[in-house]
């Protein structure tokens, strides 16, 4: 059987959070098939946004494009269903236009996501 030719963006991650919940997080990750490895401080690590080349201001556009793609919709189809001009959707996905609360609610209804994901 051939091996996949594309390498994953990363095969390791560091999760930071409250130390009293570490056991719960590790247990949940193991149930999902992850393995827990002690972090080597000599090994450089980068934030996940940097690994995926996502600027914090770019997250709403990435979420919008991802939700649209997951639903199998084109920008034109989403435009028609949400009654939003197609060029506005393109501008929102490319972070050239902010996504307002009312617009996010309209898009979220069509895309079956919580509107706060798009803000």
CSV table of C-alpha atoms in Angstrom, one decimal:
chain,number,residue,atom,x,y,z
A,1,UNK,CA,0.0,0.0,0.0
A,2,UNK,CA,1.3,3.4,-0.9
A,3,UNK,CA,2.0,5.9,1.8
A,4,UNK,CA,0.4,9.4,1.7
A,5,UNK,CA,2.6,11.8,-0.2
A,6,UNK,CA,1.5,14.9,1.8
A,7,UNK,CA,3.1,15.4,5.2
A,8,UNK,CA,0.8,16.8,7.9
A,9,UNK,CA,1.4,20.4,8.8
A,10,UNK,CA,2.5,19.3,12.3
A,11,UNK,CA,2.5,16.1,14.1
A,12,UNK,CA,2.9,17.6,17.6
A,13,UNK,CA,1.2,20.4,19.5
A,14,UNK,CA,1.5,22.0,22.9
A,15,UNK,CA,-1.7,22.6,24.9
A,16,UNK,CA,-1.6,25.2,27.6
A,17,UNK,CA,-4.3,25.6,30.2
A,18,UNK,CA,-5.1,25.1,33.9
A,19,UNK,CA,-2.8,22.5,35.4
A,20,UNK,CA,-5.7,21.0,37.5
A,21,UNK,CA,-7.4,19.9,34.3
A,22,UNK,CA,-4.4,18.4,32.6
A,23,UNK,CA,-5.5,14.8,33.5
A,24,UNK,CA,-8.9,15.4,31.9
A,25,UNK,CA,-7.4,16.7,28.7
A,26,UNK,CA,-4.9,13.9,28.5
A,27,UNK,CA,-7.6,11.3,29.0
A,28,UNK,CA,-9.8,12.9,26.3
A,29,UNK,CA,-6.9,13.1,23.8
A,30,UNK,CA,-6.0,9.4,24.4
A,31,UNK,CA,-9.7,8.4,23.8
A,32,UNK,CA,-9.4,10.2,20.4
A,33,UNK,CA,-6.3,8.3,19.5
A,34,UNK,CA,-3.6,10.9,20.4
A,35,UNK,CA,-0.4,10.0,22.3
A,36,UNK,CA,1.0,12.2,25.0
A,37,UNK,CA,4.7,12.9,24.8
A,38,UNK,CA,6.7,15.0,27.3
A,39,UNK,CA,7.7,18.3,25.7
A,40,UNK,CA,11.3,18.7,24.9
A,41,UNK,CA,12.4,22.3,25.7
A,42,UNK,CA,15.2,22.0,23.2
A,43,UNK,CA,12.8,21.4,20.4
A,44,UNK,CA,11.5,24.7,19.0
A,45,UNK,CA,7.7,25.2,19.0
A,46,UNK,CA,5.5,27.7,17.3
A,47,UNK,CA,2.0,28.8,17.9
A,48,UNK,CA,-0.7,27.0,15.9
A,49,UNK,CA,-1.7,30.1,14.0
A,50,UNK,CA,1.9,30.4,12.7
A,51,UNK,CA,2.0,26.8,11.7
A,52,UNK,CA,-1.2,27.2,9.7
A,53,UNK,CA,-0.2,30.7,8.5
A,54,UNK,CA,-3.3,32.3,9.9
A,55,UNK,CA,-3.1,35.8,11.3
A,56,UNK,CA,-5.5,36.4,14.3
A,57,UNK,CA,-7.4,38.9,12.2
A,58,UNK,CA,-7.8,36.3,9.5
A,59,UNK,CA,-9.7,33.8,11.5
A,60,UNK,CA,-13.3,34.9,10.7
A,61,UNK,CA,-12.5,34.6,6.9
A,62,UNK,CA,-10.9,31.2,7.4
A,63,UNK,CA,-13.9,30.0,9.4
A,64,UNK,CA,-16.4,31.3,6.8
A,65,UNK,CA,-14.5,29.7,3.9
A,66,UNK,CA,-14.2,26.4,5.9
A,67,UNK,CA,-17.9,26.3,6.8
A,68,UNK,CA,-18.9,27.1,3.3
A,69,UNK,CA,-16.6,24.4,1.9
A,70,UNK,CA,-17.9,21.9,4.5
A,71,UNK,CA,-21.5,22.5,3.3
A,72,UNK,CA,-20.4,22.1,-0.3
A,73,UNK,CA,-21.5,25.5,-1.3
A,74,UNK,CA,-19.9,28.0,-3.8
A,75,UNK,CA,-19.7,31.6,-3.0
A,76,UNK,CA,-22.5,32.3,-5.5
A,77,UNK,CA,-24.8,29.6,-3.8
A,78,UNK,CA,-24.1,31.0,-0.4
A,79,UNK,CA,-24.8,34.5,-1.7
A,80,UNK,CA,-28.2,33.4,-3.0
A,81,UNK,CA,-29.2,31.5,0.2
A,82,UNK,CA,-28.0,34.2,2.6
A,83,UNK,CA,-29.2,37.2,0.4
A,84,UNK,CA,-25.7,38.7,0.6
A,85,UNK,CA,-23.8,39.9,-2.5
A,86,UNK,CA,-21.2,37.3,-3.7
A,87,UNK,CA,-18.5,39.9,-3.8
A,88,UNK,CA,-19.1,40.7,-0.1
A,89,UNK,CA,-18.7,37.0,0.7
A,90,UNK,CA,-15.4,37.0,-1.2
A,91,UNK,CA,-14.2,40.1,0.6
A,92,UNK,CA,-15.2,38.6,4.0
A,93,UNK,CA,-13.3,35.3,3.2
A,94,UNK,CA,-10.2,37.4,2.2
A,95,UNK,CA,-10.5,39.6,5.3
A,96,UNK,CA,-11.1,42.7,3.3
A,97,UNK,CA,-14.6,43.2,4.8
A,98,UNK,CA,-15.5,42.7,8.4
A,99,UNK,CA,-18.4,40.3,9.2
A,100,UNK,CA,-21.0,42.1,11.2
A,101,UNK,CA,-23.2,40.5,13.8
A,102,UNK,CA,-26.4,40.5,11.7
A,103,UNK,CA,-24.5,39.2,8.6
A,104,UNK,CA,-22.8,36.5,10.8
A,105,UNK,CA,-26.3,35.4,12.0
A,106,UNK,CA,-27.6,35.1,8.4
A,107,UNK,CA,-24.5,33.2,7.2
A,108,UNK,CA,-24.5,31.0,10.3
A,109,UNK,CA,-28.1,30.0,9.6
A,110,UNK,CA,-27.3,28.8,6.1
A,111,UNK,CA,-23.9,27.2,7.1
A,112,UNK,CA,-25.3,25.4,10.3
A,113,UNK,CA,-22.7,27.0,12.6
A,114,UNK,CA,-22.8,29.3,15.7
A,115,UNK,CA,-22.7,32.8,14.5
A,116,UNK,CA,-20.0,33.7,17.0
A,117,UNK,CA,-17.5,31.5,15.0
A,118,UNK,CA,-17.7,34.1,12.2
A,119,UNK,CA,-17.0,37.1,14.4
